[in-house]
């Protein structure tokens, strides 16, 4: 048995953090600060938290693969054991974390796939009391980007505005389209099982 593992990571590609333009950085700052203020932070606190996130993501981006390397199967198939990962995260009980997801490392699951070892090792250094504020910010931003739109449509507008400012892509999705995307992303396992149950042959299910 094998599972995949990763820590928090930059939201943009490596080139942004190393050589992004002023306009791109302004779009990034606007995106994060607006997300955080929608979550209740003051403007001043949101700017400070955005700065923490940027500095952490910049460190991880610098240690990450270049974009084309993610297409190299020899580089992205890196197998770790729980013990090897635990050594990278000495302040976290990874087996307890895995257990919360129903994964028991002692029950035959001791092969963990890591796509980008450099990024993982860079992120691991932030799992320390000295970077607790950074971890809290990254956790909050991750939650808001994943679920914010289910709480308030304003989060969706912030995302649309960022896409327009950063990528030059303009457009809006309907509430129905957004709902469908969230169902697919949040319930992908359940949808996959339902599809298999409905359409797979008994032979395919056995495999």
XYZ file of N, CA, C and O in Angstrom:
828
model
N 0.841 -1.194 0.000
C 0.000 0.000 0.000
C 0.878 1.246 0.000
O 1.952 1.258 0.588
N 0.373 2.313 -0.642
C 1.141 3.550 -0.706
C 0.195 4.740 -0.632
O -0.912 4.710 -1.169
N 0.632 5.785 0.060
C -0.133 7.025 0.136
C 0.768 8.175 -0.303
O 1.989 8.022 -0.417
N 0.164 9.330 -0.559
C 0.926 10.525 -0.947
C 0.979 11.490 0.225
O 0.069 11.528 1.057
N 2.040 12.277 0.290
C 2.214 13.211 1.405
C 2.816 14.511 0.891
O 3.693 14.501 0.026
N 2.332 15.624 1.439
C 2.923 16.936 1.146
C 2.612 17.869 2.298
O 1.710 17.608 3.102
N 3.367 18.959 2.386
C 3.106 19.990 3.388
C 2.511 21.199 2.662
O 2.128 21.101 1.496
N 2.429 22.349 3.324
C 1.907 23.521 2.627
C 2.899 23.950 1.542
O 4.088 23.693 1.622
N 2.380 24.578 0.506
C 3.210 24.915 -0.639
C 2.794 26.261 -1.225
O 1.698 26.761 -0.939
N 3.628 26.861 -2.051
C 3.273 28.136 -2.682
C 2.038 27.992 -3.564
O 1.811 26.948 -4.172
N 1.262 29.059 -3.662
C 0.063 29.002 -4.503
C 0.388 29.313 -5.959
O -0.426 29.046 -6.842
N 1.573 29.888 -6.204
C 1.964 30.259 -7.564
C 3.244 29.547 -7.959
O 3.910 28.935 -7.130
N 3.591 29.635 -9.234
C 4.779 28.937 -9.706
C 6.054 29.608 -9.208
O 6.052 30.760 -8.761
N 7.135 28.896 -9.331
C 8.426 29.312 -8.799
C 8.891 30.666 -9.332
O 9.469 31.475 -8.596
N 8.620 30.932 -10.598
C 9.128 32.163 -11.214
C 8.548 33.412 -10.558
O 9.219 34.444 -10.499
N 7.315 33.325 -10.072
C 6.730 34.498 -9.416
C 7.546 34.917 -8.205
O 7.860 36.095 -8.017
N 7.894 33.953 -7.363
C 8.598 34.273 -6.121
C 10.039 34.697 -6.372
O 10.630 35.428 -5.561
N 10.622 34.257 -7.480
C 12.014 34.583 -7.765
C 12.165 35.815 -8.647
O 13.147 36.547 -8.526
N 11.183 36.044 -9.534
C 11.353 37.166 -10.473
C 10.025 37.770 -10.899
O 9.904 38.277 -12.020
N 9.027 37.717 -10.025
C 7.727 38.281 -10.364
C 7.765 39.785 -10.514
O 8.605 40.464 -9.913
N 6.862 40.320 -11.301
C 6.793 41.759 -11.509
C 6.103 42.433 -10.327
O 5.443 41.776 -9.512
N 6.233 43.753 -10.267
C 5.556 44.506 -9.206
C 4.041 44.333 -9.307
O 3.352 44.235 -8.287
N 3.523 44.288 -10.540
C 2.079 44.134 -10.731
C 1.615 42.762 -10.245
O 0.544 42.641 -9.635
N 2.417 41.741 -10.498
C 2.060 40.402 -10.039
C 2.074 40.322 -8.520
O 1.186 39.721 -7.904
N 3.093 40.914 -7.910
C 3.153 40.882 -6.445
C 1.992 41.674 -5.840
O 1.422 41.278 -4.818
N 1.624 42.785 -6.481
C 0.493 43.572 -5.988
C -0.798 42.749 -6.051
O -1.631 42.812 -5.139
N -0.956 41.953 -7.110
C -2.143 41.099 -7.238
C -2.155 40.039 -6.146
O -3.203 39.730 -5.569
N -0.990 39.460 -5.859
C -0.857 38.450 -4.802
C -1.219 39.050 -3.442
O -1.997 38.464 -2.680
N -0.649 40.211 -3.137
C -0.911 40.863 -1.843
C -2.382 41.218 -1.719
O -3.003 41.008 -0.665
N -2.965 41.739 -2.785
C -4.386 42.096 -2.758
C -5.247 40.859 -2.526
O -6.210 40.895 -1.747
N -4.898 39.761 -3.183
C -5.662 38.516 -3.044
C -5.645 38.016 -1.604
O -6.698 37.758 -1.001
N -4.462 37.900 -1.037
C -4.353 37.374 0.325
C -4.972 38.320 1.357
O -5.682 37.877 2.264
N -4.704 39.606 1.233
C -5.223 40.534 2.246
C -6.744 40.602 2.197
O -7.403 40.664 3.243
N -7.308 40.568 1.016
C -8.776 40.586 0.915
C -9.385 39.309 1.479
O -10.433 39.350 2.142
N -8.744 38.168 1.223
C -9.235 36.919 1.798
C -9.229 36.996 3.326
O -10.189 36.577 3.991
N -8.152 37.515 3.868
C -8.004 37.562 5.325
C -8.937 38.584 5.967
O -9.461 38.346 7.055
N -9.156 39.709 5.302
C -10.081 40.699 5.863
C -11.518 40.176 5.806
O -12.318 40.445 6.711
N -11.855 39.434 4.756
C -13.179 38.811 4.705
C -13.373 37.827 5.856
O -14.493 37.615 6.325
N -12.246 37.243 6.314
C -12.296 36.294 7.431
C -12.288 37.000 8.779
O -12.312 36.335 9.823
N -12.238 38.332 8.769
C -12.350 39.079 10.016
C -11.111 39.800 10.495
O -11.140 40.462 11.542
N -10.000 39.682 9.762
C -8.779 40.366 10.193
C -8.845 41.854 9.839
O -9.503 42.248 8.867
N -8.126 42.654 10.614
C -7.997 44.070 10.290
C -7.089 44.222 9.074
O -6.341 43.303 8.717
N -7.129 45.374 8.416
C -6.275 45.615 7.254
C -4.799 45.477 7.630
O -4.015 44.874 6.882
N -4.441 46.013 8.780
C -3.043 45.962 9.220
C -2.599 44.526 9.482
O -1.515 44.104 9.049
N -3.430 43.759 10.163
C -3.089 42.372 10.463
C -3.028 41.542 9.180
O -2.153 40.682 9.018
N -3.947 41.788 8.260
C -3.965 41.041 7.006
C -2.693 41.284 6.202
O -2.135 40.353 5.614
N -2.226 42.522 6.179
C -0.980 42.819 5.460
C 0.211 42.125 6.109
O 1.080 41.579 5.422
N 0.249 42.127 7.442
C 1.346 41.471 8.156
C 1.316 39.962 7.918
O 2.364 39.334 7.703
N 0.138 39.378 7.947
C 0.020 37.939 7.727
C 0.366 37.577 6.288
O 0.960 36.523 6.023
N -0.004 38.431 5.353
C 0.340 38.191 3.952
C 1.851 38.198 3.768
O 2.404 37.383 3.015
N 2.530 39.094 4.465
C 3.993 39.150 4.385
C 4.616 37.864 4.926
O 5.587 37.345 4.360
N 4.065 37.330 6.016
C 4.562 36.067 6.560
C 4.392 34.934 5.549
O 5.300 34.126 5.334
N 3.223 34.886 4.943
C 2.947 33.827 3.967
C 3.879 33.942 2.768
O 4.432 32.942 2.293
N 4.078 35.157 2.291
C 4.935 35.366 1.113
C 6.361 34.907 1.384
O 6.972 34.214 0.556
N 6.907 35.272 2.531
C 8.291 34.909 2.836
C 8.448 33.394 2.951
O 9.443 32.825 2.491
N 7.473 32.735 3.557
C 7.539 31.273 3.680
C 7.423 30.612 2.314
O 8.193 29.698 1.974
N 6.473 31.063 1.525
C 6.266 30.472 0.206
C 7.467 30.727 -0.704
O 7.813 29.879 -1.539
N 8.112 31.865 -0.538
C 9.299 32.175 -1.341
C 10.434 31.201 -1.030
O 11.136 30.735 -1.937
N 10.614 30.878 0.236
C 11.650 29.922 0.637
C 11.367 28.550 0.031
O 12.264 27.883 -0.501
N 10.113 28.114 0.120
C 9.749 26.799 -0.416
C 9.865 26.782 -1.934
O 10.360 25.808 -2.524
N 9.438 27.864 -2.583
C 9.523 27.932 -4.049
C 10.963 27.825 -4.523
O 11.258 27.151 -5.520
N 11.879 28.460 -3.809
C 13.291 28.430 -4.205
C 13.862 27.018 -4.155
O 14.784 26.679 -4.908
N 13.312 26.183 -3.264
C 13.798 24.811 -3.110
C 13.025 23.817 -3.979
O 13.366 22.633 -4.011
N 12.010 24.291 -4.675
C 11.138 23.420 -5.454
C 11.728 23.106 -6.822
O 12.626 23.772 -7.316
N 11.161 22.095 -7.450
C 11.497 21.789 -8.836
C 11.094 22.949 -9.743
O 10.166 23.707 -9.436
N 11.769 23.054 -10.878
C 11.283 23.934 -11.932
C 10.051 23.285 -12.552
O 9.855 22.064 -12.456
N 9.219 24.096 -13.208
C 7.936 23.602 -13.703
C 8.078 22.367 -14.585
O 7.320 21.394 -14.457
N 9.061 22.372 -15.482
C 9.186 21.246 -16.413
C 9.599 19.957 -15.716
O 9.342 18.852 -16.226
N 10.212 20.072 -14.539
C 10.668 18.875 -13.836
C 9.503 18.049 -13.287
O 9.656 16.851 -13.024
N 8.357 18.689 -13.102
C 7.199 17.939 -12.609
C 6.671 16.950 -13.647
O 5.838 16.108 -13.321
N 7.166 17.045 -14.873
C 6.797 16.080 -15.890
C 7.757 14.920 -16.000
O 7.578 14.024 -16.836
N 8.779 14.914 -15.167
C 9.797 13.854 -15.174
C 9.424 12.808 -14.118
O 9.570 13.043 -12.920
N 8.972 11.646 -14.568
C 8.490 10.631 -13.623
C 9.597 10.128 -12.701
O 9.324 9.665 -11.580
N 10.835 10.217 -13.150
C 11.943 9.771 -12.297
C 12.188 10.724 -11.139
O 12.766 10.332 -10.118
N 11.746 11.981 -11.287
C 11.952 12.966 -10.225
C 10.776 13.078 -9.275
O 10.948 13.453 -8.110
N 9.588 12.783 -9.761
C 8.407 13.005 -8.921
C 7.931 11.751 -8.189
O 6.980 11.824 -7.416
N 8.583 10.633 -8.420
C 8.223 9.399 -7.705
C 9.284 9.085 -6.647
O 10.208 8.307 -6.871
N 9.144 9.735 -5.512
C 10.097 9.575 -4.414
C 9.399 8.890 -3.249
O 8.408 9.403 -2.720
N 9.898 7.736 -2.858
C 9.246 6.938 -1.825
C 9.949 7.124 -0.473
O 11.159 6.955 -0.359
N 9.158 7.489 0.528
C 9.630 7.665 1.899
C 8.932 6.655 2.802
O 7.848 6.168 2.480
N 9.530 6.398 3.947
C 8.851 5.651 5.005
C 8.312 6.651 6.028
O 8.705 7.827 6.035
N 7.440 6.190 6.909
C 6.951 7.059 7.975
C 8.123 7.562 8.827
O 8.167 8.727 9.229
N 9.060 6.683 9.106
C 10.195 7.073 9.944
C 11.028 8.169 9.280
O 11.502 9.095 9.951
N 11.209 8.059 7.960
C 11.985 9.072 7.251
C 11.269 10.422 7.278
O 11.898 11.470 7.482
N 9.962 10.398 7.093
C 9.197 11.646 7.159
C 9.190 12.213 8.572
O 9.295 13.428 8.777
N 9.065 11.335 9.552
C 9.041 11.790 10.936
C 10.347 12.500 11.298
O 10.352 13.472 12.062
N 11.442 12.026 10.732
C 12.734 12.667 10.981
C 12.764 14.092 10.423
O 13.442 14.963 10.968
N 11.999 14.327 9.340
C 11.925 15.678 8.768
C 11.027 16.585 9.598
O 11.192 17.803 9.598
N 10.051 15.983 10.288
C 9.072 16.740 11.082
C 9.134 16.287 12.537
O 8.178 15.684 13.056
N 10.232 16.547 13.232
C 10.387 16.030 14.602
C 9.376 16.596 15.590
O 9.140 15.990 16.642
N 8.770 17.739 15.268
C 7.813 18.356 16.192
C 6.366 17.966 15.917
O 5.449 18.499 16.544
N 6.172 17.052 14.966
C 4.815 16.600 14.634
C 4.725 15.081 14.751
O 5.676 14.379 14.421
N 3.598 14.606 15.232
C 3.356 13.170 15.316
C 2.644 12.762 14.033
O 1.409 12.766 13.950
N 3.414 12.407 13.001
C 2.832 12.135 11.695
C 1.952 10.893 11.687
O 0.983 10.816 10.935
N 2.281 9.908 12.495
C 1.439 8.713 12.533
C 0.075 9.040 13.142
O -0.944 8.486 12.732
N 0.067 9.933 14.101
C -1.212 10.352 14.678
C -2.008 11.138 13.639
O -3.234 10.974 13.518
N -1.309 11.991 12.887
C -1.974 12.746 11.820
C -2.551 11.785 10.786
O -3.706 11.910 10.368
N -1.740 10.812 10.366
C -2.210 9.831 9.387
C -3.405 9.053 9.924
O -4.366 8.780 9.197
N -3.358 8.720 11.202
C -4.461 7.988 11.813
C -5.769 8.744 11.761
O -6.843 8.146 11.645
N -5.682 10.083 11.846
C -6.902 10.892 11.782
C -7.556 10.805 10.415
O -8.731 11.132 10.254
N -6.782 10.372 9.408
C -7.325 10.180 8.063
C -7.625 8.707 7.778
O -7.901 8.328 6.646
N -7.540 7.895 8.817
C -7.830 6.480 8.646
C -6.692 5.679 8.072
O -6.889 4.570 7.579
N -5.469 6.234 8.148
C -4.294 5.544 7.622
C -3.425 5.095 8.781
O -3.031 5.897 9.620
N -3.131 3.811 8.826
C -2.316 3.252 9.903
C -0.975 2.822 9.329
O -0.887 1.849 8.578
N 0.078 3.556 9.658
C 1.395 3.236 9.137
C 1.901 1.893 9.611
O 2.777 1.297 8.981
N 1.367 1.406 10.692
C 1.794 0.107 11.207
C 1.037 -1.042 10.551
O 1.300 -2.200 10.808
N 0.083 -0.683 9.692
C -0.762 -1.705 9.078
C -0.452 -1.849 7.585
O -1.336 -1.820 6.739
N 0.828 -1.962 7.278
C 1.229 -2.225 5.905
C 1.357 -1.005 5.024
O 1.659 -1.125 3.844
N 1.109 0.184 5.554
C 1.253 1.397 4.761
C 2.506 2.125 5.232
O 2.471 2.921 6.156
N 3.616 1.808 4.616
C 4.868 2.454 5.002
C 5.645 2.905 3.763
O 6.858 3.020 3.782
N 4.905 3.123 2.687
C 5.497 3.666 1.471
C 4.737 4.929 1.134
O 3.557 4.891 0.785
N 5.404 6.069 1.283
C 4.748 7.355 1.094
C 5.365 8.066 -0.098
O 6.585 8.242 -0.170
N 4.522 8.467 -1.023
C 4.973 9.154 -2.229
C 5.131 10.637 -1.957
O 4.208 11.298 -1.484
N 6.308 11.168 -2.272
C 6.584 12.597 -2.173
C 6.979 13.085 -3.564
O 7.937 12.585 -4.150
N 6.254 14.040 -4.090
C 6.498 14.515 -5.455
C 7.734 15.399 -5.524
O 8.566 15.261 -6.427
N 7.881 16.313 -4.567
C 8.978 17.285 -4.610
C 9.724 17.292 -3.277
O 9.351 18.018 -2.352
N 10.781 16.494 -3.146
C 11.511 16.416 -1.868
C 12.089 17.752 -1.412
O 12.094 18.050 -0.215
N 12.584 18.549 -2.346
C 13.154 19.845 -1.968
C 12.129 20.752 -1.331
O 12.392 21.400 -0.307
N 10.953 20.811 -1.929
C 9.875 21.633 -1.378
C 9.441 21.118 -0.019
O 9.194 21.906 0.911
N 9.341 19.797 0.118
C 8.922 19.211 1.391
C 9.918 19.525 2.495
O 9.539 19.904 3.609
N 11.198 19.376 2.204
C 12.222 19.642 3.209
C 12.245 21.113 3.606
O 12.448 21.445 4.777
N 12.025 22.003 2.635
C 11.983 23.433 2.945
C 10.773 23.759 3.813
O 10.871 24.542 4.769
N 9.630 23.147 3.514
C 8.424 23.391 4.304
C 8.564 22.823 5.709
O 8.072 23.411 6.686
N 9.246 21.689 5.830
C 9.386 21.030 7.129
C 10.059 21.927 8.161
O 9.755 21.849 9.360
N 10.940 22.788 7.711
C 11.665 23.660 8.637
C 10.755 24.677 9.332
O 11.119 25.230 10.362
N 9.574 24.891 8.756
C 8.644 25.844 9.362
C 7.794 25.206 10.459
O 7.089 25.916 11.173
N 7.863 23.887 10.592
C 7.086 23.213 11.628
C 7.863 23.240 12.938
O 8.366 22.243 13.442
N 7.936 24.445 13.480
C 8.712 24.739 14.679
C 8.035 25.902 15.387
O 7.379 26.740 14.745
N 8.182 25.960 16.707
C 7.522 27.024 17.474
C 7.894 28.415 16.978
O 7.089 29.347 17.065
N 9.094 28.565 16.437
C 9.542 29.875 15.967
C 8.699 30.374 14.795
O 8.637 31.579 14.536
N 8.059 29.447 14.077
C 7.262 29.818 12.906
C 5.781 29.523 13.116
O 5.041 29.358 12.145
N 5.354 29.507 14.355
C 3.967 29.166 14.646
C 2.998 30.144 13.975
O 1.966 29.734 13.428
N 3.325 31.435 13.996
C 2.446 32.420 13.361
C 2.333 32.175 11.865
O 1.249 32.312 11.280
N 3.442 31.808 11.240
C 3.419 31.511 9.809
C 2.534 30.311 9.518
O 1.733 30.321 8.576
N 2.659 29.265 10.319
C 1.838 28.072 10.124
C 0.351 28.384 10.287
O -0.490 27.863 9.538
N 0.028 29.226 11.253
C -1.375 29.602 11.464
C -1.924 30.350 10.255
O -3.065 30.116 9.830
N -1.104 31.243 9.707
C -1.538 32.002 8.528
C -1.746 31.071 7.341
O -2.757 31.153 6.631
N -0.799 30.170 7.109
C -0.914 29.251 5.981
C -2.122 28.331 6.146
O -2.813 28.012 5.175
N -2.380 27.894 7.378
C -3.541 27.041 7.633
C -4.833 27.807 7.365
O -5.776 27.272 6.754
N -4.873 29.044 7.810
C -6.078 29.857 7.603
C -6.304 30.113 6.117
O -7.421 29.957 5.610
N -5.240 30.483 5.398
C -5.378 30.757 3.974
C -5.793 29.495 3.199
O -6.617 29.565 2.281
N -5.210 28.370 3.582
C -5.582 27.125 2.925
C -7.051 26.808 3.103
O -7.741 26.385 2.162
N -7.540 27.034 4.314
C -8.953 26.782 4.599
C -9.849 27.741 3.820
O -10.863 27.331 3.241
N -9.458 29.015 3.781
C -10.270 30.013 3.081
C -10.297 29.761 1.583
O -11.338 29.914 0.931
N -9.162 29.370 1.004
C -9.132 29.115 -0.431
C -9.900 27.854 -0.795
O -10.432 27.735 -1.893
N -9.966 26.916 0.132
C -10.684 25.673 -0.131
C -12.178 25.810 0.095
O -12.992 25.320 -0.704
N -12.558 26.505 1.167
C -13.965 26.511 1.576
C -14.596 27.902 1.639
O -15.799 28.000 1.880
N -13.809 28.958 1.438
C -14.343 30.310 1.579
C -15.582 30.564 0.743
O -16.556 31.166 1.213
N -15.555 30.101 -0.496
C -16.682 30.361 -1.399
C -17.961 29.676 -0.938
O -19.053 30.067 -1.353
N -17.852 28.653 -0.103
C -19.049 27.996 0.419
C -19.640 28.783 1.586
O -20.752 28.496 2.015
N -18.878 29.751 2.095
C -19.336 30.559 3.226
C -19.898 31.898 2.787
O -20.864 32.400 3.362
N -19.265 32.494 1.757
C -19.658 33.828 1.324
C -19.243 34.003 -0.136
O -18.078 33.781 -0.475
N -20.148 34.402 -1.025
C -19.795 34.606 -2.435
C -18.680 35.632 -2.637
O -18.030 35.644 -3.688
N -18.448 36.478 -1.630
C -17.398 37.488 -1.752
C -16.028 36.847 -1.945
O -15.151 37.412 -2.607
N -15.820 35.659 -1.374
C -14.545 34.964 -1.564
C -14.348 34.579 -3.040
O -13.239 34.626 -3.556
N -15.434 34.200 -3.687
C -15.358 33.869 -5.111
C -15.001 35.099 -5.924
O -14.193 35.028 -6.855
N -15.567 36.241 -5.578
C -15.255 37.480 -6.287
C -13.783 37.842 -6.137
O -13.140 38.297 -7.090
N -13.235 37.620 -4.946
C -11.807 37.887 -4.722
C -10.957 37.005 -5.634
O -9.976 37.467 -6.231
N -11.325 35.755 -5.761
C -10.586 34.832 -6.624
C -10.684 35.251 -8.087
O -9.693 35.213 -8.821
N -11.885 35.646 -8.524
C -12.053 36.107 -9.900
C -11.197 37.345 -10.166
O -10.554 37.462 -11.213
N -11.178 38.272 -9.208
C -10.404 39.506 -9.370
C -8.911 39.198 -9.446
O -8.178 39.824 -10.226
N -8.459 38.239 -8.652
C -7.042 37.857 -8.700
C -6.691 37.251 -10.052
O -5.658 37.576 -10.645
N -7.538 36.372 -10.549
C -7.290 35.741 -11.848
C -7.190 36.787 -12.954
O -6.324 36.711 -13.832
N -8.043 37.794 -12.889
C -8.009 38.864 -13.889
C -6.740 39.699 -13.756
O -6.068 40.009 -14.751
N -6.374 40.069 -12.510
C -5.213 40.923 -12.297
C -3.904 40.213 -12.588
O -2.978 40.802 -13.159
N -3.808 38.949 -12.209
C -2.541 38.220 -12.349
C -2.371 37.597 -13.729
O -1.299 37.688 -14.334
N -3.420 36.963 -14.215
C -3.318 36.227 -15.479
C -3.925 36.966 -16.673
O -3.736 36.556 -17.823
N -4.688 38.020 -16.391
C -5.347 38.728 -17.476
C -6.545 37.989 -18.023
O -6.995 38.258 -19.137
N -7.067 37.051 -17.237
C -8.225 36.250 -17.672
C -9.474 36.775 -16.977
O -9.546 36.818 -15.752
N -10.447 37.169 -17.786
C -11.663 37.740 -17.225
C -12.832 36.793 -17.460
O -12.927 36.152 -18.507
N -13.694 36.717 -16.490
C -14.855 35.842 -16.634
C -15.405 35.449 -15.279
O -14.700 35.488 -14.274
N -16.650 35.121 -15.270
C -17.319 34.696 -14.042
C -18.049 33.390 -14.288
O -18.599 33.165 -15.369
N -18.062 32.535 -13.296
C -18.822 31.298 -13.368
C -20.141 31.473 -12.633
O -20.237 32.238 -11.680
N -21.137 30.745 -13.069
C -22.447 30.816 -12.420
C -22.389 30.092 -11.082
O -21.518 29.246 -10.863
N -23.318 30.399 -10.185
C -23.358 29.678 -8.896
C -23.469 28.171 -9.095
O -22.900 27.393 -8.331
N -24.207 27.749 -10.130
C -24.369 26.325 -10.392
C -23.041 25.683 -10.802
O -22.713 24.570 -10.366
N -22.272 26.375 -11.635
C -20.963 25.864 -12.053
C -20.008 25.777 -10.869
O -19.266 24.796 -10.724
N -20.027 26.786 -10.029
C -19.163 26.791 -8.847
C -19.538 25.662 -7.903
O -18.680 24.949 -7.370
N -20.844 25.462 -7.712
C -21.309 24.384 -6.829
C -20.851 23.031 -7.363
O -20.394 22.171 -6.593
N -20.936 22.837 -8.682
C -20.520 21.568 -9.274
C -19.031 21.334 -9.064
O -18.600 20.210 -8.766
N -18.225 22.382 -9.205
C -16.784 22.259 -9.002
C -16.452 21.878 -7.564
O -15.561 21.050 -7.311
N -17.189 22.469 -6.624
C -16.922 22.157 -5.223
C -17.336 20.729 -4.879
O -16.651 20.042 -4.115
N -18.425 20.288 -5.433
C -18.839 18.903 -5.196
C -17.776 17.944 -5.720
O -17.398 16.969 -5.063
N -17.258 18.232 -6.922
C -16.243 17.370 -7.521
C -14.947 17.375 -6.726
O -14.290 16.345 -6.569
N -14.550 18.546 -6.212
C -13.264 18.639 -5.509
C -13.335 18.142 -4.077
O -12.392 17.509 -3.583
N -14.452 18.382 -3.406
C -14.565 18.014 -1.994
C -15.071 16.590 -1.789
O -14.824 15.994 -0.740
N -15.776 16.070 -2.769
C -16.359 14.736 -2.619
C -15.882 13.799 -3.721
O -16.613 12.907 -4.147
N -14.641 14.016 -4.180
C -14.148 13.220 -5.299
C -14.096 11.731 -4.971
O -14.420 10.891 -5.814
N -13.697 11.379 -3.739
C -13.647 9.963 -3.366
C -15.035 9.328 -3.410
O -15.218 8.218 -3.926
N -16.019 10.034 -2.856
C -17.374 9.500 -2.822
C -17.951 9.376 -4.231
O -18.629 8.401 -4.558
N -17.671 10.391 -5.077
C -18.158 10.346 -6.449
C -17.510 9.183 -7.206
O -18.165 8.502 -7.999
N -16.207 8.987 -6.966
C -15.506 7.885 -7.620
C -16.079 6.535 -7.232
O -16.270 5.651 -8.079
N -16.382 6.382 -5.947
C -16.959 5.119 -5.483
C -18.354 4.904 -6.061
O -18.716 3.789 -6.456
N -19.133 5.995 -6.108
C -20.491 5.888 -6.649
C -20.439 5.535 -8.137
O -21.239 4.715 -8.620
N -19.502 6.127 -8.860
C -19.359 5.831 -10.282
C -18.953 4.373 -10.491
O -19.514 3.674 -11.348
N -17.985 3.920 -9.701
C -17.530 2.531 -9.817
C -18.654 1.558 -9.504
O -18.831 0.536 -10.176
N -19.440 1.885 -8.487
C -20.541 1.004 -8.098
C -21.590 0.915 -9.205
O -22.171 -0.144 -9.466
N -21.800 2.037 -9.888
C -22.844 2.077 -10.905
C -22.402 1.505 -12.250
O -23.210 0.892 -12.955
N -21.109 1.673 -12.581
C -20.704 1.367 -13.952
C -19.612 0.305 -14.094
O -19.396 -0.197 -15.190
N -18.902 -0.034 -13.033
C -17.848 -1.025 -13.153
C -18.441 -2.438 -13.182
O -19.399 -2.735 -12.475
N -17.829 -3.285 -13.982
C -18.234 -4.691 -14.011
C -17.728 -5.373 -12.744
O -16.809 -4.884 -12.069
N -18.293 -6.527 -12.390
C -17.770 -7.264 -11.219
C -16.278 -7.576 -11.344
O -15.549 -7.545 -10.346
N -15.828 -7.840 -12.568
C -14.408 -8.136 -12.772
C -13.557 -6.902 -12.488
O -12.486 -6.996 -11.853
N -14.007 -5.753 -12.947
C -13.246 -4.519 -12.713
C -13.211 -4.173 -11.228
O -12.201 -3.719 -10.705
N -14.330 -4.398 -10.544
C -14.357 -4.143 -9.109
C -13.398 -5.057 -8.365
O -12.745 -4.643 -7.400
N -13.299 -6.306 -8.817
C -12.392 -7.257 -8.162
C -10.943 -6.850 -8.334
O -10.116 -7.065 -7.451
N -10.634 -6.236 -9.485
C -9.262 -5.776 -9.729
C -8.933 -4.561 -8.890
O -7.781 -4.305 -8.587
